mmCIF file with all atom_site columns, C-alpha atoms in Angstrom:
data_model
loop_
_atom_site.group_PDB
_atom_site.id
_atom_site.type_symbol
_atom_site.label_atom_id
_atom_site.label_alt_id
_atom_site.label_comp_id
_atom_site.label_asym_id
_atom_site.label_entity_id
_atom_site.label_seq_id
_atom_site.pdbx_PDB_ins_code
_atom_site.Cartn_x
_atom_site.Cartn_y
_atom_site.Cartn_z
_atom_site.occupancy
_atom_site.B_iso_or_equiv
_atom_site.pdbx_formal_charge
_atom_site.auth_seq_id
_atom_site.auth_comp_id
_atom_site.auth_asym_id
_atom_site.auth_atom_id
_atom_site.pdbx_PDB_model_num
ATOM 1   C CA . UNK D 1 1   ? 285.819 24.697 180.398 1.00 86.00 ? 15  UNK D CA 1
ATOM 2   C CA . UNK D 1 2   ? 285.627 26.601 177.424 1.00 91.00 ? 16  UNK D CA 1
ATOM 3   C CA . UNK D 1 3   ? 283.233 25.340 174.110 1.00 93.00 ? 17  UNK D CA 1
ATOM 4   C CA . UNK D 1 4   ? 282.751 25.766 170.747 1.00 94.00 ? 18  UNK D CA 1
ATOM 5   C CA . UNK D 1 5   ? 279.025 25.855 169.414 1.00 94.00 ? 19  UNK D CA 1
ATOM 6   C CA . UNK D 1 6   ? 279.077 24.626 166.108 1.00 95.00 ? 20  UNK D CA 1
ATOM 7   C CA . UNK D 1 7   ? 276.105 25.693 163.583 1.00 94.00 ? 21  UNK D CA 1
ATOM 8   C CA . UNK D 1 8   ? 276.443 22.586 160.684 1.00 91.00 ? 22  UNK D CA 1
ATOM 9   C CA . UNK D 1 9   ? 274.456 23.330 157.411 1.00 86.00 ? 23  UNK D CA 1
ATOM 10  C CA . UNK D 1 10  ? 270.485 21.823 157.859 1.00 85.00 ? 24  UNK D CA 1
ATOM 11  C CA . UNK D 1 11  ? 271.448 20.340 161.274 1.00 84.00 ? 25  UNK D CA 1
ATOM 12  C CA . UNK D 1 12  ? 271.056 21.456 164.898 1.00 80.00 ? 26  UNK D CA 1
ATOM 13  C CA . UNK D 1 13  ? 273.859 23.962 166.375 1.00 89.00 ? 27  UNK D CA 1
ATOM 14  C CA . UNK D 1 14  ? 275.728 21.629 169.241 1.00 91.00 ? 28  UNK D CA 1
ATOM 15  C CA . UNK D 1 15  ? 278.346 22.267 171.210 1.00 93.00 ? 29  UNK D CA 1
ATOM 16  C CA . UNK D 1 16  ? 281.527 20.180 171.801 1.00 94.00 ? 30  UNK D CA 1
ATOM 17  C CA . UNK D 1 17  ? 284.027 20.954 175.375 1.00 94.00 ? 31  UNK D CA 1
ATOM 18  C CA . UNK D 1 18  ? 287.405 22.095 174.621 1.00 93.00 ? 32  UNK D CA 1
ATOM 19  C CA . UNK D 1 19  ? 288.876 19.775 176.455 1.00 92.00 ? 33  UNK D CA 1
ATOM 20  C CA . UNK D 1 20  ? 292.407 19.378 175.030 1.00 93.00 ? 34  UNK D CA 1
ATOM 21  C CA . UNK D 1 21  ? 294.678 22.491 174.350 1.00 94.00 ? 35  UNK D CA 1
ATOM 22  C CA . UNK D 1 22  ? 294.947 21.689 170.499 1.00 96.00 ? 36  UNK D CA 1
ATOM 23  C CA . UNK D 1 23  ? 292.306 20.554 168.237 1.00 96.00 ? 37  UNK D CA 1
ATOM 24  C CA . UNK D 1 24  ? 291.917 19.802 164.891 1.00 97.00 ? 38  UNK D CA 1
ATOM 25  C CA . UNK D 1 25  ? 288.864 20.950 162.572 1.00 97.00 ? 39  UNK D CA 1
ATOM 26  C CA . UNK D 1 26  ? 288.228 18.927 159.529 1.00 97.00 ? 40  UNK D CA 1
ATOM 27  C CA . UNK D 1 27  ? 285.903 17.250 157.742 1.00 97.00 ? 41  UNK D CA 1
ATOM 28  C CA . UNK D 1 28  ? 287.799 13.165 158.250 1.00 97.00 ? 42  UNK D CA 1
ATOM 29  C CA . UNK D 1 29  ? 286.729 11.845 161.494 1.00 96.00 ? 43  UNK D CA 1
ATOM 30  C CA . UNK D 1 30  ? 290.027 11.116 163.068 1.00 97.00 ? 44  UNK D CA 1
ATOM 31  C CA . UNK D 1 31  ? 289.738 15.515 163.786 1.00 97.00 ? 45  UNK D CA 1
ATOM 32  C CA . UNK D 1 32  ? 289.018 16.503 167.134 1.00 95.00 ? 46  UNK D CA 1
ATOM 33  C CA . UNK D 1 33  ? 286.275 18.326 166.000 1.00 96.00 ? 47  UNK D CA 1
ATOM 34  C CA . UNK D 1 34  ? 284.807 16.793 162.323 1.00 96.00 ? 48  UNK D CA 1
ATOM 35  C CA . UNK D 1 35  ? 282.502 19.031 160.177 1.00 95.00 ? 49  UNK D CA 1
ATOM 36  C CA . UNK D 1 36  ? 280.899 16.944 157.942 1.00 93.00 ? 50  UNK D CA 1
ATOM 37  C CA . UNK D 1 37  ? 281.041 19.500 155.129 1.00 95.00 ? 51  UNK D CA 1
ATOM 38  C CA . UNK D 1 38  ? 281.867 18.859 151.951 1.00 96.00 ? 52  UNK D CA 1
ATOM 39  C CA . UNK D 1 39  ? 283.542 22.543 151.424 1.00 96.00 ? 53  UNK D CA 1
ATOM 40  C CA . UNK D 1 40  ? 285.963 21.756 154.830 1.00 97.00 ? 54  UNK D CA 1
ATOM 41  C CA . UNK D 1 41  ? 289.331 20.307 153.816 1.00 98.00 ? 55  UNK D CA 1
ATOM 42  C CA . UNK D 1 42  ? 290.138 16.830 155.222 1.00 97.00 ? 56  UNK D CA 1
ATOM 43  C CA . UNK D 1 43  ? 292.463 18.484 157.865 1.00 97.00 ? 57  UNK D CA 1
ATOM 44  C CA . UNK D 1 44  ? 291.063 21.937 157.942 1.00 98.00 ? 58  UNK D CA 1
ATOM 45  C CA . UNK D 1 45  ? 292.199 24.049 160.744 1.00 97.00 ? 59  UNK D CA 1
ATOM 46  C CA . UNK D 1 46  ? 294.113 23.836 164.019 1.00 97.00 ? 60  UNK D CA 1
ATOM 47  C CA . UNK D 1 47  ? 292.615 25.966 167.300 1.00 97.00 ? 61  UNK D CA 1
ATOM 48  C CA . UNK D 1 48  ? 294.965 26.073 169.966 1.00 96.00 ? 62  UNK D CA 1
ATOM 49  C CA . UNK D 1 49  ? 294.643 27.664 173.448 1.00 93.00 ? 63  UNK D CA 1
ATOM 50  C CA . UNK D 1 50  ? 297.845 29.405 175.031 1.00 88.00 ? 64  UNK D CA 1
ATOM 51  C CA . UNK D 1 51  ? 297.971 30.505 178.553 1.00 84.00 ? 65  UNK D CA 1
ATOM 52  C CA . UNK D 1 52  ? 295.227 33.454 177.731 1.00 83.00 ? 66  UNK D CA 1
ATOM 53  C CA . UNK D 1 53  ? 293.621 32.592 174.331 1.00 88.00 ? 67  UNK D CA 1
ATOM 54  C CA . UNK D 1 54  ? 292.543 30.882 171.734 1.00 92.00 ? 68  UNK D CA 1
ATOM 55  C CA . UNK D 1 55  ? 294.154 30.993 168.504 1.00 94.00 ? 69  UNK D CA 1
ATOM 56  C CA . UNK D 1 56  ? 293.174 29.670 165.139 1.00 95.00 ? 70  UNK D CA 1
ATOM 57  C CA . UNK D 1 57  ? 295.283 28.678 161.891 1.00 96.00 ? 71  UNK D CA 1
ATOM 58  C CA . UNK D 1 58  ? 294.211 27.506 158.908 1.00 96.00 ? 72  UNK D CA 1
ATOM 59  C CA . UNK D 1 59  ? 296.104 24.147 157.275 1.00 96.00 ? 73  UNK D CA 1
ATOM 60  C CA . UNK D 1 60  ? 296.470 25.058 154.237 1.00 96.00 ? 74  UNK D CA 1
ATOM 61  C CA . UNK D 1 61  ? 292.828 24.483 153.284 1.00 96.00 ? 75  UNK D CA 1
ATOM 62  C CA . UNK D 1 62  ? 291.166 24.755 150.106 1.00 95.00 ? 76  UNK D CA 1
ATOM 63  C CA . UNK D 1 63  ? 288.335 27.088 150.931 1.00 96.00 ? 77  UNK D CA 1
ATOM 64  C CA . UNK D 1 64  ? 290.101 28.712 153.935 1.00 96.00 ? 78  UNK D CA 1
ATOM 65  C CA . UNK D 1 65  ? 289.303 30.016 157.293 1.00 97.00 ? 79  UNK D CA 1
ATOM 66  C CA . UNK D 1 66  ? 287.216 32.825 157.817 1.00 96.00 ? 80  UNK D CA 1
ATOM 67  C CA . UNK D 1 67  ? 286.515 35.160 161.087 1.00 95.00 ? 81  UNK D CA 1
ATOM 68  C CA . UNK D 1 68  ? 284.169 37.833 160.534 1.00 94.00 ? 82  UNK D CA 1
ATOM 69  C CA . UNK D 1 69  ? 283.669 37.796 157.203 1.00 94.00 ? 83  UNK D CA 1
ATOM 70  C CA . UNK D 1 70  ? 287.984 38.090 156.668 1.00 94.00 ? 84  UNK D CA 1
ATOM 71  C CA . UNK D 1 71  ? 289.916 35.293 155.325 1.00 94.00 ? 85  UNK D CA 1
ATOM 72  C CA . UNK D 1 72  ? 292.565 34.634 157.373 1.00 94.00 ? 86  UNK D CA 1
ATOM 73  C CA . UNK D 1 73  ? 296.145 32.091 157.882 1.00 93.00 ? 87  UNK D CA 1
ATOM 74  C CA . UNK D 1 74  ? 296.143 32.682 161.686 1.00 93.00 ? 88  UNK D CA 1
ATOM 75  C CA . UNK D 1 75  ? 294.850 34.520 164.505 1.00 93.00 ? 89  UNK D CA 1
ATOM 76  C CA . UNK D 1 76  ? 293.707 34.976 167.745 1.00 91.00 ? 90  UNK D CA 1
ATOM 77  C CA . UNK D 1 77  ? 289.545 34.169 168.209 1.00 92.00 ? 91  UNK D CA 1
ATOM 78  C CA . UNK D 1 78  ? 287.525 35.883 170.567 1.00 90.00 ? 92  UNK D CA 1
ATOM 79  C CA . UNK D 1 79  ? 284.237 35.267 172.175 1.00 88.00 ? 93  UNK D CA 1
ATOM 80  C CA . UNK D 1 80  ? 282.288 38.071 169.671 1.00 86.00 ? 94  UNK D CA 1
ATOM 81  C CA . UNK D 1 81  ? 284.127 36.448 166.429 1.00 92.00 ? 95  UNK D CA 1
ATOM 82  C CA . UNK D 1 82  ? 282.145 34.455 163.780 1.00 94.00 ? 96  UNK D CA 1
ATOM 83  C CA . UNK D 1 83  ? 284.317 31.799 162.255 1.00 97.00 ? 97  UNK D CA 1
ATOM 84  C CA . UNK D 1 84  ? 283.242 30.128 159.173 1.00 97.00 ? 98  UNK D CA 1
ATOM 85  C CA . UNK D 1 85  ? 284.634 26.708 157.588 1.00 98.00 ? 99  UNK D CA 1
ATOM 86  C CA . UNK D 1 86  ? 283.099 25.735 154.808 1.00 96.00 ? 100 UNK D CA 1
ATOM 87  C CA . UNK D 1 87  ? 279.931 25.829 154.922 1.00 95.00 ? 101 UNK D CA 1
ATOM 88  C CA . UNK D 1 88  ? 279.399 25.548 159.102 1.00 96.00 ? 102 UNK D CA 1
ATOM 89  C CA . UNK D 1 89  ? 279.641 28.697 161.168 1.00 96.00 ? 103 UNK D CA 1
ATOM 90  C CA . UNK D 1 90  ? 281.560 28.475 164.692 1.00 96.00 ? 104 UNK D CA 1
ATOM 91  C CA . UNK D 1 91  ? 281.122 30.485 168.059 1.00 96.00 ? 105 UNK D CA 1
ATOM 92  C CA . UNK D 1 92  ? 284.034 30.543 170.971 1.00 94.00 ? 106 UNK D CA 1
ATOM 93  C CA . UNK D 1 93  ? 282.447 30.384 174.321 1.00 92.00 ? 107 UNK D CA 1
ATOM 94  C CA . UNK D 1 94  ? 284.436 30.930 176.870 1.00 88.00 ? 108 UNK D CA 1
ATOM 95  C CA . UNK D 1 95  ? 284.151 29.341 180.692 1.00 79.00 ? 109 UNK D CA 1
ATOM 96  C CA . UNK D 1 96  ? 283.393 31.792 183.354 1.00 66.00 ? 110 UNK D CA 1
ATOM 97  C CA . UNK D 1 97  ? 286.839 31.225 184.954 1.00 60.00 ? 111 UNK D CA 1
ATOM 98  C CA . UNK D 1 98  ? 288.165 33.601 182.219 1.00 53.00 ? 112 UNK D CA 1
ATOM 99  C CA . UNK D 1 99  ? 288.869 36.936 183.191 1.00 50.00 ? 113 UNK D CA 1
ATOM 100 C CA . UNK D 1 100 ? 288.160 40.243 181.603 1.00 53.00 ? 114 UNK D CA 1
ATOM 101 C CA . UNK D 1 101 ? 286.347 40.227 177.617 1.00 57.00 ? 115 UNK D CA 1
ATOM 102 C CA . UNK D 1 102 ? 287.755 42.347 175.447 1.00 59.00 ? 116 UNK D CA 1
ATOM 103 C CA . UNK D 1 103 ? 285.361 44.954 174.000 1.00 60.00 ? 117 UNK D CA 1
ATOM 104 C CA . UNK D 1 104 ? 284.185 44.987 170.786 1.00 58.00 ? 118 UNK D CA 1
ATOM 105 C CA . UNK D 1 105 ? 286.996 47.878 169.967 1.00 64.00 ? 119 UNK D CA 1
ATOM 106 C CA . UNK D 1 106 ? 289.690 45.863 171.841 1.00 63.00 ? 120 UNK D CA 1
ATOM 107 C CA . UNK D 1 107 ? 288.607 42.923 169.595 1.00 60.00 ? 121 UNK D CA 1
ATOM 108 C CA . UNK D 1 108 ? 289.396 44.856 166.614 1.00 61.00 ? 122 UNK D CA 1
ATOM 109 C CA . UNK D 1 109 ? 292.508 46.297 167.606 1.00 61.00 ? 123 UNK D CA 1
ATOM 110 C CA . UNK D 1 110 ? 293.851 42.478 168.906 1.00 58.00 ? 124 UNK D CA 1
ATOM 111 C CA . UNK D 1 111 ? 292.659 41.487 164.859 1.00 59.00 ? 125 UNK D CA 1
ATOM 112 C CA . UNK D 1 112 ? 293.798 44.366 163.361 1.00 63.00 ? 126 UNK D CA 1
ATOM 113 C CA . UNK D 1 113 ? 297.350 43.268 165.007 1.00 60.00 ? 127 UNK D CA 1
ATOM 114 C CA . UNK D 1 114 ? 297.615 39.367 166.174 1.00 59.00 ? 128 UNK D CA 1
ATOM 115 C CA . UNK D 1 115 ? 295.859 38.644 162.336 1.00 64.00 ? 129 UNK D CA 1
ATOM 116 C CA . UNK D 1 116 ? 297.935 37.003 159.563 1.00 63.00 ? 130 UNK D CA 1
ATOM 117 C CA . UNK D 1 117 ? 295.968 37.651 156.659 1.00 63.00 ? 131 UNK D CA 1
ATOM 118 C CA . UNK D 1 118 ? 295.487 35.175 153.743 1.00 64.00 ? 132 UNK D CA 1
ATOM 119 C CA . UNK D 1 119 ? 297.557 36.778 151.123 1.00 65.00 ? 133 UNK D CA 1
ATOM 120 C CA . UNK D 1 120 ? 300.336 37.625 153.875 1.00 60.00 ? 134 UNK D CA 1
ATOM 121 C CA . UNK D 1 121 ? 303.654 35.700 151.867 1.00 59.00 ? 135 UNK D CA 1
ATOM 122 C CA . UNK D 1 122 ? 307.389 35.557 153.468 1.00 54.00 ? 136 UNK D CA 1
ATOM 123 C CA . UNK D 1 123 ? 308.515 37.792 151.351 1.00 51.00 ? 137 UNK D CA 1
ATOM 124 C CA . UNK D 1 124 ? 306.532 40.185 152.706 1.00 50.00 ? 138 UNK D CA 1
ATOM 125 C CA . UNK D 1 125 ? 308.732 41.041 155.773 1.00 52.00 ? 139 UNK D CA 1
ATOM 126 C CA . UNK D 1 126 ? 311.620 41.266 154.259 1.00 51.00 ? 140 UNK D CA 1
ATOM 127 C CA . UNK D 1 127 ? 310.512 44.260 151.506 1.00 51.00 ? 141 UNK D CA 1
ATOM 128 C CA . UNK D 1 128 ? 312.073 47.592 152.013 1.00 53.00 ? 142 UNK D CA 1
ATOM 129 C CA . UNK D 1 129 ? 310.451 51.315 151.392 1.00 54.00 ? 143 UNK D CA 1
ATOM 130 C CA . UNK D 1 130 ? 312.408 51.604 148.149 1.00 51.00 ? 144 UNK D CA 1
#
């Protein structure tokens, strides 16, 4: 079963199972996973696991998501990522029943095109080259 390790500000790094295929990050307790943080919105983020991965989107937050140092609206979150809410940083580890890791250049190239980016808008798709 996959985890996430969780480093909270001036407490001890734990990690919590994955155990259902959506969780919520936030800082209310009624989240799966509840980051008492004062800079994590009260329903922060949503990780969800498809068949493969794991993907992360953030709620509309106040202080955003972040993976790697990139602020971000979705994306898919690999093993090698750092993802920071608020003030906590978070790791994926994966179980050993999943298959092949991506490298570190295979992780970029997944970011670099499963990644919505934070300023991304819907008008965005539909602008032309004139």
């Amino acid at each position: 079963m996959s985890k996430i390790l969780v480093f909270l500000p001036g407490a001890v790094s734990h990690a919590i199972e994955l155990r259902l295929p959506r969780q919520h990050i936030g800082r209310h307790a009624h989240n799966t996973i509840a980051l008492p943080d004062a800079r994590v919105s009260g329903v922060h983020a949503l990780l969800q696991q498809t068949q493969t991965d794991w993907w992360i989107e953030d709620l509309g937050s106040t202080n955003g998501t972040w993976i790697n140092g990139k602020r971000i609206n979705a994306s898919i979150l690999l093993p090698e990522d750092v993802l920071h809410i608020g003030g906590c940083t978070l790791r994926l580890l994966l179980s050993d029943k999943t298959k092949k890791r991506p490298s570190r250049q295979e992780a970029d190239q997944f970011h670099e095109a499963l990644t919505l980016p934070a300023d991304f808008g819907p008008t965005d798709l539909m602008r032309t080259g004139t």
